[in-house]
């Protein structure tokens, strides 16, 4: 287990230490909560959880990482086992889990963020603008907790832990909001620590392909394009822009599409880059479908959407 006490000392200023010595005050409640959450997250190999999945490289580190990220969901009777890796990306890996019988489904997908996300988080300023820090289970960490804010700003290790938690908490909250609104996304089940548990698209042989990996039938293209555009509109009505939408983040299964991968989603009410992020999403979708002969003016579609959104007409 990591020593989180060390992190505290790392970003404690001299003035704070003096004040503490004078007042002998107990740590603020929020700080205690945050520390407890972080320690809980790094617990590993509990509850007798022994996944049958074997890392292809017999990578002990990967197995420990999976066990530590998913044993809580095993204890909570959401999953019984980890079966296969779907894909290891730059920021996260997705695994197929055998669902617990009480869920009523056969499989559940687990998206586990890797620690190296720290590197790319340095470039997330544009997406984070105006966003508050979200802890586990969507609890917002108060902006007035200056020490937490400063830690995040300076990218101390404690701050990095908070940022990664914030990123994942934000993705999960977005998934819940959009699923409720009827957007075509995998059903979100739970979030904790580095993992998001959601509906698995695919079967026992293979996971659903992303749009860029398949050839659509000529008569499928237009209805699927309309469907993606309708999804963008419903998301916007919920004050959300995906902000990394492309054929790489749209799954295709049973003739239908599901949009995935929401950590960078933005709220146009507070993010000043919203119009250009929306335009880029629409542009990429139009570009992909144009190879199937779907004719659409991306700029016009994006500006129409934005105009209706601004007028409160969506
Ligand atoms: N619910 C799901 N069911 C089946 N497969 C999924 C699911 N969610 C994600 N995947 C697969 O895992 C891959 C990575 O997921 P996602 O796009 O959310 O993460 P990422 O961090 O963006 O990874 P990458 O950098 O590879 O895009 C997807 O491209 C898709 O193939
Ligand atoms: Mg992706």
CSV table of N, CA, C and O and ligand atoms in Angstrom, one decimal, residues 86-92 94 109 111 171 186 198-201 207-208 210 248-249 251 260-261, ligand 1:
chain,number,residue,atom,x,y,z
A,86,UNK,N,-10.3,-6.9,-23.9
A,86,UNK,CA,-10.8,-6.4,-25.2
A,86,UNK,C,-9.8,-5.6,-25.9
A,86,UNK,O,-9.4,-5.9,-27.0
A,87,UNK,N,-9.3,-4.6,-25.2
A,87,UNK,CA,-8.3,-3.8,-25.8
A,87,UNK,C,-7.6,-3.0,-24.8
A,87,UNK,O,-8.1,-2.5,-23.8
A,88,UNK,N,-6.3,-2.9,-25.0
A,88,UNK,CA,-5.5,-2.0,-24.1
A,88,UNK,C,-5.2,-0.7,-24.9
A,88,UNK,O,-4.5,-0.8,-25.9
A,89,UNK,N,-5.7,0.3,-24.4
A,89,UNK,CA,-5.5,1.6,-25.1
A,89,UNK,C,-4.4,2.4,-24.4
A,89,UNK,O,-3.7,1.9,-23.5
A,90,UNK,N,-4.2,3.6,-24.8
A,90,UNK,CA,-3.1,4.5,-24.2
A,90,UNK,C,-3.5,4.8,-22.7
A,90,UNK,O,-2.7,4.8,-21.9
A,91,UNK,N,-4.8,5.1,-22.5
A,91,UNK,CA,-5.2,5.6,-21.2
A,91,UNK,C,-5.9,4.5,-20.4
A,91,UNK,O,-5.9,4.6,-19.1
A,92,UNK,N,-6.5,3.6,-21.0
A,92,UNK,CA,-7.3,2.6,-20.3
A,92,UNK,C,-7.3,1.3,-21.0
A,92,UNK,O,-7.0,1.2,-22.2
A,94,UNK,N,-9.8,-2.3,-21.5
A,94,UNK,CA,-11.1,-2.8,-21.3
A,94,UNK,C,-11.1,-4.3,-21.2
A,94,UNK,O,-10.4,-4.9,-22.1
A,109,UNK,N,-18.5,-5.1,-19.1
A,109,UNK,CA,-17.2,-4.6,-19.5
A,109,UNK,C,-16.6,-3.8,-18.4
A,109,UNK,O,-17.4,-3.0,-17.7
A,111,UNK,N,-13.8,-1.0,-17.7
A,111,UNK,CA,-12.7,-0.1,-18.3
A,111,UNK,C,-11.8,0.4,-17.1
A,111,UNK,O,-12.3,1.0,-16.2
A,171,UNK,N,-16.4,10.9,-16.2
A,171,UNK,CA,-16.9,10.0,-17.2
A,171,UNK,C,-18.1,9.3,-16.8
A,171,UNK,O,-19.1,9.2,-17.5
A,186,UNK,N,-23.4,2.4,-23.8
A,186,UNK,CA,-23.5,1.2,-23.0
A,186,UNK,C,-24.1,1.6,-21.6
A,186,UNK,O,-23.7,2.7,-21.1
A,198,UNK,N,-19.6,-1.3,-17.1
A,198,UNK,CA,-20.7,-1.0,-18.0
A,198,UNK,C,-21.1,-2.2,-18.8
A,198,UNK,O,-20.4,-3.2,-18.9
A,199,UNK,N,-22.2,-2.0,-19.5
A,199,UNK,CA,-22.8,-3.0,-20.4
A,199,UNK,C,-21.7,-3.4,-21.4
A,199,UNK,O,-21.0,-2.5,-22.0
A,200,UNK,N,-21.6,-4.7,-21.7
A,200,UNK,CA,-20.6,-5.2,-22.6
A,200,UNK,C,-21.3,-5.4,-24.0
A,200,UNK,O,-22.4,-6.0,-24.0
A,201,UNK,N,-20.8,-4.8,-25.0
A,201,UNK,CA,-21.3,-5.0,-26.4
A,201,UNK,C,-20.4,-6.1,-27.1
A,201,UNK,O,-19.2,-5.8,-27.3
A,207,UNK,N,-15.6,-8.8,-29.0
A,207,UNK,CA,-16.3,-7.6,-28.7
A,207,UNK,C,-16.8,-6.9,-29.9
A,207,UNK,O,-16.3,-7.1,-31.0
A,208,UNK,N,-17.8,-6.0,-29.8
A,208,UNK,CA,-18.3,-5.3,-30.9
A,208,UNK,C,-17.2,-4.4,-31.5
A,208,UNK,O,-16.4,-3.9,-30.8
A,210,UNK,N,-15.5,-1.3,-33.6
A,210,UNK,CA,-15.7,0.2,-33.7
A,210,UNK,C,-16.0,0.4,-35.2
A,210,UNK,O,-15.6,-0.4,-36.1
A,248,UNK,N,-13.8,5.8,-34.2
A,248,UNK,CA,-13.0,5.0,-33.3
A,248,UNK,C,-13.8,4.9,-32.0
A,248,UNK,O,-13.5,4.0,-31.2
A,249,UNK,N,-14.7,5.8,-31.7
A,249,UNK,CA,-15.4,5.7,-30.4
A,249,UNK,C,-16.9,5.4,-30.6
A,249,UNK,O,-17.7,5.8,-29.8
A,251,UNK,N,-19.2,2.1,-31.3
A,251,UNK,CA,-19.3,0.6,-31.5
A,251,UNK,C,-20.5,0.3,-32.3
A,251,UNK,O,-21.5,1.0,-32.4
A,260,UNK,N,-19.1,5.5,-27.2
A,260,UNK,CA,-18.3,5.2,-26.0
A,260,UNK,C,-17.2,6.3,-25.7
A,260,UNK,O,-17.1,7.2,-26.5
A,261,UNK,N,-16.6,6.2,-24.6
A,261,UNK,CA,-15.3,6.9,-24.3
A,261,UNK,C,-15.6,8.4,-24.0
A,261,UNK,O,-15.3,9.3,-24.8
B,1,LIG,N1,-18.8,-1.4,-23.4
B,1,LIG,C1,-17.9,-2.0,-24.2
B,1,LIG,N2,-18.2,-3.2,-24.8
B,1,LIG,C2,-17.3,-3.7,-25.7
B,1,LIG,N3,-16.1,-3.1,-26.0
B,1,LIG,C3,-15.8,-2.0,-25.5
B,1,LIG,C4,-16.7,-1.3,-24.6
B,1,LIG,N4,-16.1,-0.2,-24.2
B,1,LIG,C5,-15.0,-0.1,-24.8
B,1,LIG,N5,-14.8,-1.2,-25.6
B,1,LIG,C6,-13.6,-1.4,-26.4
B,1,LIG,O1,-12.4,-0.9,-25.7
B,1,LIG,C7,-11.8,0.1,-26.5
B,1,LIG,C8,-11.3,1.2,-25.6
B,1,LIG,O2,-12.3,1.8,-25.0
B,1,LIG,P1,-12.4,3.4,-24.9
B,1,LIG,O3,-12.4,4.0,-26.2
B,1,LIG,O4,-13.5,3.8,-24.0
B,1,LIG,O5,-11.0,3.7,-24.1
B,1,LIG,P2,-9.7,4.6,-24.6
B,1,LIG,O6,-9.0,5.0,-23.4
B,1,LIG,O7,-10.2,5.7,-25.5
B,1,LIG,O8,-8.9,3.6,-25.4
B,1,LIG,P3,-8.3,4.0,-26.8
B,1,LIG,O9,-7.2,4.9,-26.6
B,1,LIG,O10,-7.9,2.6,-27.4
B,1,LIG,O11,-9.4,4.6,-27.6
B,1,LIG,C9,-12.8,0.5,-27.5
B,1,LIG,O12,-12.2,1.0,-28.7
B,1,LIG,C10,-13.6,-0.7,-27.8
B,1,LIG,O13,-13.0,-1.5,-28.7
